[in-house]
PDB file of C-alpha atoms in Angstrom:
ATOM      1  CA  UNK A   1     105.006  42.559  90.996  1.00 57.00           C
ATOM      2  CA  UNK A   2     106.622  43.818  87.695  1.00 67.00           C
ATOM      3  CA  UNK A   3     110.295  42.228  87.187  1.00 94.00           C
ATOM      4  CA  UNK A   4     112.800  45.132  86.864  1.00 98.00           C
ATOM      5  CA  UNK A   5     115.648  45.585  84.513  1.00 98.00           C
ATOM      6  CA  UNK A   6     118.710  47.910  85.226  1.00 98.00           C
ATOM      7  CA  UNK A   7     119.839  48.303  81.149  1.00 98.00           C
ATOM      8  CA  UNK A   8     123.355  49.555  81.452  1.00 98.00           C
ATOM      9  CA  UNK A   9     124.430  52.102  78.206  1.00 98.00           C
ATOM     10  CA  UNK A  10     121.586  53.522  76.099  1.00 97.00           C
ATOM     11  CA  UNK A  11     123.099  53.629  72.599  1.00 94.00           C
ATOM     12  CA  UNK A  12     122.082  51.151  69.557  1.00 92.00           C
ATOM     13  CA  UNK A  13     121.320  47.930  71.565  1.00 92.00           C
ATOM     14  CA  UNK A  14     120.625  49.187  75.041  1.00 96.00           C
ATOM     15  CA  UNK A  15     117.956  51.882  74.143  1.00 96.00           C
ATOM     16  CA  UNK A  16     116.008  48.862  71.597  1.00 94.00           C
ATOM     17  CA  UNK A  17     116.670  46.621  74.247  1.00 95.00           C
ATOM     18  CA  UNK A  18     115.285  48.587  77.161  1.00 97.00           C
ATOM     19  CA  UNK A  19     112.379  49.977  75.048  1.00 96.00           C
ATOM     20  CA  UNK A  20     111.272  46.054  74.310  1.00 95.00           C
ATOM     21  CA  UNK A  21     111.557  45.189  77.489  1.00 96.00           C
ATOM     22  CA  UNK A  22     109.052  48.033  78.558  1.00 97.00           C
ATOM     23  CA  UNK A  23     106.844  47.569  76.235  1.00 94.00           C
ATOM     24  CA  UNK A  24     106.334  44.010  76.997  1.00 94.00           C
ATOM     25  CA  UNK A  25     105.653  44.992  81.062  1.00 95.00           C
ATOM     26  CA  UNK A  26     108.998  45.066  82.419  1.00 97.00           C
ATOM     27  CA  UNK A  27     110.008  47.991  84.275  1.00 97.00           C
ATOM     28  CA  UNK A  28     113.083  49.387  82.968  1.00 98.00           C
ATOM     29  CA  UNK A  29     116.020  51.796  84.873  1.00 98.00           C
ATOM     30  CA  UNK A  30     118.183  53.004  81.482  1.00 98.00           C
ATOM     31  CA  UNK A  31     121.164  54.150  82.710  1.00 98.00           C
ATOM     32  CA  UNK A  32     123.862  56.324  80.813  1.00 98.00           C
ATOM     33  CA  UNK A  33     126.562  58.705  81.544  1.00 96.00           C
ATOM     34  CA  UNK A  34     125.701  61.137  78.950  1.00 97.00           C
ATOM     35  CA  UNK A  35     123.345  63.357  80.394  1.00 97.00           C
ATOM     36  CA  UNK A  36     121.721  64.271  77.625  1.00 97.00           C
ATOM     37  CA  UNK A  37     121.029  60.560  76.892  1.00 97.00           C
ATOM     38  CA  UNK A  38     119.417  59.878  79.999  1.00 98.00           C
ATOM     39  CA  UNK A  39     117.456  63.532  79.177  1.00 98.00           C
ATOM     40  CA  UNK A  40     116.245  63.069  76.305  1.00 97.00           C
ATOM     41  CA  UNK A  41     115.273  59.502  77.313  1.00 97.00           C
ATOM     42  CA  UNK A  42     112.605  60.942  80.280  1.00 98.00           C
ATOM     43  CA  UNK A  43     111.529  63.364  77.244  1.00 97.00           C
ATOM     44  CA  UNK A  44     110.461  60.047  75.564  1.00 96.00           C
ATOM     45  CA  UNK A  45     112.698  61.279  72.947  1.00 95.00           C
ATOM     46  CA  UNK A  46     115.926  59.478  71.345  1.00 93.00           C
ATOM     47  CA  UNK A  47     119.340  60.835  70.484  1.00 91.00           C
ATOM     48  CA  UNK A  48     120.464  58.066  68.079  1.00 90.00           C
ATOM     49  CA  UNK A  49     118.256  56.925  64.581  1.00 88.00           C
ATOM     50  CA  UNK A  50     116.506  54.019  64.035  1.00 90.00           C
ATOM     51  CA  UNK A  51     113.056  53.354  62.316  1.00 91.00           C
ATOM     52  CA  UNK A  52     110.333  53.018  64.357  1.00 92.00           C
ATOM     53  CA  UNK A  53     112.149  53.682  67.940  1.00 94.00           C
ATOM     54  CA  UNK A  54     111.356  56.849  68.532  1.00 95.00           C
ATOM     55  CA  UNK A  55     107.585  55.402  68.869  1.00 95.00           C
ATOM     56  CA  UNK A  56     108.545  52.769  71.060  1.00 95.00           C
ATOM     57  CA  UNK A  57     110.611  54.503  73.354  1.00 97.00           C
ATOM     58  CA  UNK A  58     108.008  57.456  73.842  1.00 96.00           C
ATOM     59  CA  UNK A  59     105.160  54.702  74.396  1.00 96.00           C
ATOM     60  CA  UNK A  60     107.466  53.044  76.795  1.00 97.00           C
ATOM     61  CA  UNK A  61     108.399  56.148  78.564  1.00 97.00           C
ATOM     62  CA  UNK A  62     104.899  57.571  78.678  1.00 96.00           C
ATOM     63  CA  UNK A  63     103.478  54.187  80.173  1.00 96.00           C
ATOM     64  CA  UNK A  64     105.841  54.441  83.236  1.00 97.00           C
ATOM     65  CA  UNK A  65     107.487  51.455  82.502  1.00 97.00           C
ATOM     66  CA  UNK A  66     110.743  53.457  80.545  1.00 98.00           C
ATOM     67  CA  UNK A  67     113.166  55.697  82.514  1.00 98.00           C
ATOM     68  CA  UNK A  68     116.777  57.333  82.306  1.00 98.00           C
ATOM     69  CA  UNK A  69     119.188  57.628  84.754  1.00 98.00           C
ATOM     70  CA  UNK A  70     122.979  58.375  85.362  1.00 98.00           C
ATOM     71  CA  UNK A  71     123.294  55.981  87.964  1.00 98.00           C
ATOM     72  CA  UNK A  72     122.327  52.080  88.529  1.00 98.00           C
ATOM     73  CA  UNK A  73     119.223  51.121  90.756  1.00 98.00           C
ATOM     74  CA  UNK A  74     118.675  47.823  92.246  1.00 98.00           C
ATOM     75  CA  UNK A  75     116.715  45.540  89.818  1.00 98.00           C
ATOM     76  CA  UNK A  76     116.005  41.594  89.333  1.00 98.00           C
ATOM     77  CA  UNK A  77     118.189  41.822  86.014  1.00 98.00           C
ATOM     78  CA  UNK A  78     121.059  43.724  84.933  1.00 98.00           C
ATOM     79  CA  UNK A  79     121.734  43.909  81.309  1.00 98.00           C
ATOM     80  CA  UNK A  80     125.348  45.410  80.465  1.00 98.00           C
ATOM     81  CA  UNK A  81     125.159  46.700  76.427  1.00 97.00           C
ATOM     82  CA  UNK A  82     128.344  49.013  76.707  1.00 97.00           C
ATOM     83  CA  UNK A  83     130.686  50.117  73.675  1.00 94.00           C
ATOM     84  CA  UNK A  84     133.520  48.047  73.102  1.00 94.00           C
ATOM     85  CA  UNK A  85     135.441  49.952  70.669  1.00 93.00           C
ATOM     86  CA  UNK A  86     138.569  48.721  69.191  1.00 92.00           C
ATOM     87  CA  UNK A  87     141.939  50.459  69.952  1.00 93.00           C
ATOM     88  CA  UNK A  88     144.666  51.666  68.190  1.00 94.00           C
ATOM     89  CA  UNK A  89     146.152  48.096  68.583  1.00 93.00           C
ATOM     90  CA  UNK A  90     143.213  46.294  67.392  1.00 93.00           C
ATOM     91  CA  UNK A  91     141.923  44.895  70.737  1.00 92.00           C
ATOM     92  CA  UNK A  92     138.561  45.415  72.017  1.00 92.00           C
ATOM     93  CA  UNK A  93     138.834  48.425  74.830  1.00 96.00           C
ATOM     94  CA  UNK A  94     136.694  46.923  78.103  1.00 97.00           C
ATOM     95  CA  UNK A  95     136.965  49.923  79.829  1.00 97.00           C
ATOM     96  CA  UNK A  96     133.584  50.390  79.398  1.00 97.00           C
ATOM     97  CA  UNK A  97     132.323  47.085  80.485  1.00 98.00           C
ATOM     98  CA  UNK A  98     134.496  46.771  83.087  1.00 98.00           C
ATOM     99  CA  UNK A  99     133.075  50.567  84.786  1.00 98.00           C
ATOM    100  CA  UNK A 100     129.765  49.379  83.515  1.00 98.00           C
ATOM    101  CA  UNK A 101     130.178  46.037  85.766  1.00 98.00           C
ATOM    102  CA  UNK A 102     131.871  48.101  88.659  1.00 98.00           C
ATOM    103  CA  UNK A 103     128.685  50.387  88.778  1.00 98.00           C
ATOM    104  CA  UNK A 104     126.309  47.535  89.304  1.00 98.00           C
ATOM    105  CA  UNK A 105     127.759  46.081  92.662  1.00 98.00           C
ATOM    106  CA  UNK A 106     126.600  47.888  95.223  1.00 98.00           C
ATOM    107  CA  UNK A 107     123.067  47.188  94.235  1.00 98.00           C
ATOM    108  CA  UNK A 108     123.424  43.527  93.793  1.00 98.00           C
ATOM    109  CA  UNK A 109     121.529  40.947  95.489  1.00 98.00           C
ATOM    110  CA  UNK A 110     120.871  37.558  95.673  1.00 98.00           C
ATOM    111  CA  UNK A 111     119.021  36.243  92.740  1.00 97.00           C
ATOM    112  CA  UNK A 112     120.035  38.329  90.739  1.00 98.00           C
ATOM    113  CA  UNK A 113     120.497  38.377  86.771  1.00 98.00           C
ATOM    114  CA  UNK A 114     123.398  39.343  85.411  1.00 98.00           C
ATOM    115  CA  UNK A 115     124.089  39.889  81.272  1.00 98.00           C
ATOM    116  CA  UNK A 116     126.712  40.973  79.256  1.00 98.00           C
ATOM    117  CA  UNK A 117     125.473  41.987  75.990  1.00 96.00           C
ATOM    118  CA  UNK A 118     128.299  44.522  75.053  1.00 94.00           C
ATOM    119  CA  UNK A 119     130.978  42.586  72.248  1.00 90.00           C
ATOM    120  CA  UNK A 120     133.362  40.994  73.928  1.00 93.00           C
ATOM    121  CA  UNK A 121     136.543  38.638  73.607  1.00 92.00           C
ATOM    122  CA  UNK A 122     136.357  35.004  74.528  1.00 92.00           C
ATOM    123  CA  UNK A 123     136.792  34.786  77.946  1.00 94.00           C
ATOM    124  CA  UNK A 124     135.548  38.240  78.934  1.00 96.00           C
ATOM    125  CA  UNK A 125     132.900  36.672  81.282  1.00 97.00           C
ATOM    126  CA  UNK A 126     135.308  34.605  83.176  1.00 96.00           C
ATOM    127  CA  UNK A 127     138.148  37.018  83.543  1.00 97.00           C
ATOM    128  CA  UNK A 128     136.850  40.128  83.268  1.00 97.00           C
ATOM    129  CA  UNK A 129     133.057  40.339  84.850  1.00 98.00           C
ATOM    130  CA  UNK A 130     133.332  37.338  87.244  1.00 98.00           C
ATOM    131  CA  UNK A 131     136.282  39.165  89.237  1.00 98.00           C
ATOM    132  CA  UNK A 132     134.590  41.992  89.811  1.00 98.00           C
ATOM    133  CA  UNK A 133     130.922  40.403  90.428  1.00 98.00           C
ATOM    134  CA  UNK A 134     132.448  38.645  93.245  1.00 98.00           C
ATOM    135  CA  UNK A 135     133.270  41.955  95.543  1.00 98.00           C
ATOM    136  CA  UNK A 136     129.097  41.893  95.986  1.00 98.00           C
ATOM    137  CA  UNK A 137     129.965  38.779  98.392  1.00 98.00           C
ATOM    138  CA  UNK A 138     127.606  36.952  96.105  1.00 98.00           C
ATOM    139  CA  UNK A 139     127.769  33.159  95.636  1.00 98.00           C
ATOM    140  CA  UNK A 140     128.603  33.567  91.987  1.00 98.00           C
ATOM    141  CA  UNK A 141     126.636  30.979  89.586  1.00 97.00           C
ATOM    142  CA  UNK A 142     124.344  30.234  92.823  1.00 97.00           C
ATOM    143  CA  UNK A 143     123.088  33.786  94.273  1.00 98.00           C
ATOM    144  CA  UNK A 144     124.231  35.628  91.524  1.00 98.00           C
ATOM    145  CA  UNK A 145     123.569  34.043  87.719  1.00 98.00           C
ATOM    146  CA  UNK A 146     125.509  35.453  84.780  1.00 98.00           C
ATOM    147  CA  UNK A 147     125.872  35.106  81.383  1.00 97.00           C
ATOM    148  CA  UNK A 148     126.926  36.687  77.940  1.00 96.00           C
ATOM    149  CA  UNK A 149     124.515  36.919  74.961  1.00 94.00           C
ATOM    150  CA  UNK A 150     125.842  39.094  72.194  1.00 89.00           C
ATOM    151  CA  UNK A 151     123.586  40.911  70.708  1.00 81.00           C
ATOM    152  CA  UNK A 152     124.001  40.906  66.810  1.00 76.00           C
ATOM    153  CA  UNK A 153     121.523  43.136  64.950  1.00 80.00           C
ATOM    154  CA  UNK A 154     121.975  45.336  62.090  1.00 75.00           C
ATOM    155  CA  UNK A 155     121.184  49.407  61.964  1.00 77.00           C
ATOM    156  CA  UNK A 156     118.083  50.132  60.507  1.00 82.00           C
ATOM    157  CA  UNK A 157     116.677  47.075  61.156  1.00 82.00           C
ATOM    158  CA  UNK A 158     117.389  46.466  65.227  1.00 83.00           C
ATOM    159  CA  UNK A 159     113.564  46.549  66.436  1.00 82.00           C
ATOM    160  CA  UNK A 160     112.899  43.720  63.872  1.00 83.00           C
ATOM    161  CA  UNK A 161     116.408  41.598  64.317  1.00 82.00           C
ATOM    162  CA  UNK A 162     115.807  41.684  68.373  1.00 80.00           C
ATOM    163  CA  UNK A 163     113.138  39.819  67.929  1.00 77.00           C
ATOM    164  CA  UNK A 164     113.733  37.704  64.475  1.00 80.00           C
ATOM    165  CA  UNK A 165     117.391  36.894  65.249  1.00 78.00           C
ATOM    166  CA  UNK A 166     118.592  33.879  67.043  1.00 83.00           C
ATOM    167  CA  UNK A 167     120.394  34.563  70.430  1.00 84.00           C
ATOM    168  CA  UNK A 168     123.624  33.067  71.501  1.00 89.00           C
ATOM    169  CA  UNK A 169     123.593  32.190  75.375  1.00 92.00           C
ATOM    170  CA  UNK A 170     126.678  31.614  77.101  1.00 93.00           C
ATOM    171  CA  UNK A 171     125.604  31.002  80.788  1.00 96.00           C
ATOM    172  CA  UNK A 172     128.375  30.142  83.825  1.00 97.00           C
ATOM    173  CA  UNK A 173     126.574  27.505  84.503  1.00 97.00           C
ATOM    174  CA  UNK A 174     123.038  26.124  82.995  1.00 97.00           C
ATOM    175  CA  UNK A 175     121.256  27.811  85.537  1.00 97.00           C
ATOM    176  CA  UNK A 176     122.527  31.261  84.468  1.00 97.00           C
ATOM    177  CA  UNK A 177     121.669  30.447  80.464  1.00 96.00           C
ATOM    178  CA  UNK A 178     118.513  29.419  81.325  1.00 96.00           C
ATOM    179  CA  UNK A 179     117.241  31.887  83.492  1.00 96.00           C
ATOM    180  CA  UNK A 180     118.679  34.418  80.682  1.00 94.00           C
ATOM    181  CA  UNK A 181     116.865  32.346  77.768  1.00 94.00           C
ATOM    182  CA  UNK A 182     113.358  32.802  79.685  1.00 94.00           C
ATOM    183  CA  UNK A 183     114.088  36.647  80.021  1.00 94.00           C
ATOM    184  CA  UNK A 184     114.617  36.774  76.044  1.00 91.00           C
ATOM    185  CA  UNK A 185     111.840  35.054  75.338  1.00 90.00           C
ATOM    186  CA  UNK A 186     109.309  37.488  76.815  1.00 85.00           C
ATOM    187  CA  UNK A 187     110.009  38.575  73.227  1.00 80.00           C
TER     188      UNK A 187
END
């Protein structure tokens, strides 16, 4: 059976991300709450500019392993690559991730991946995600693995730095970082 990824916000690292995955044989849900992301995406079309990705994503989406929707789906993985813009104040505004990780509950189950890929403060894991992961009733670290790997890749050359870049894994517990590292290196 094909492992399933739930890739949570489409824009310059989730669309890559999710179009990798699918081309390397992982069946990927893209979700999005812009409509005409999630549209465009089951066109096999993209809404955002980067070399090369419009290929990818209509080979992806035209295999059947690449598709949009506005809500989560149950999955083995969930990979969270929200916006974290910075406010007026010159914090980072979680609003996103924290929706993003509210979303994602009701469809959790045990052995289950979770990733925060979205830029986040220190501590974001523990005292942001973790609270709200543990509503799903989920032995957190144990049923549930987690972890935060920041994705760092430049415009115009994403497809190349997912791949070429180093990853940063910052798992609960080694469990979670490992299980995360073998995901990454299907590419």
């Amino acid at each position: 059976m094909r492992k399933k990824i739930c890739i949570i916000g489409l824009g310059y690292i989730g669309l890559p991300t999710a179009a990798m995955f699918a081309t390397h044989g992982y069946e990927i849900v893209g979700v999005d709450i812009n409509k005409k992301v999630v549209d465009a995406l089951n066109r096999g079309e993209i809404t955002i500019y980067e070399p090369y990705l419009d290929i990818m994503v209509h080979a992806a989406v035209t295999s059947g392993n690449l598709r949009g929707s506005s809500s989560p789906e149950e999955a083995e993985a969930f990979i969270i690559s929200v916006p974290t813009p910075i406010t007026s104040e010159k914090k980072a505004d979680m609003s996103y991730v924290k929706a993003a990780t509210e979303s994602i509950v009701p469809y959790l189950k045990s052995g289950n991946l979770v990733i925060l890929e979205s830029t986040s403060p220190p501590g974001t894991v523990n005292n942001l995600l973790l609270p709200i992961l543990e509503k799903s009733g989920l032995k957190i670290g144990e049923e549930l693995l987690v972890a935060h790997s920041p994705e760092r890749v430049l415009p115009g050359k994403i497809l190349i730095e997912l791949v070429e870049n180093p990853r940063i894994i910052g798992g609960i517990n080694r469990r979670s970082a490992e299980a995360v590292k073998d995901l990454y290196r299907t590419f």
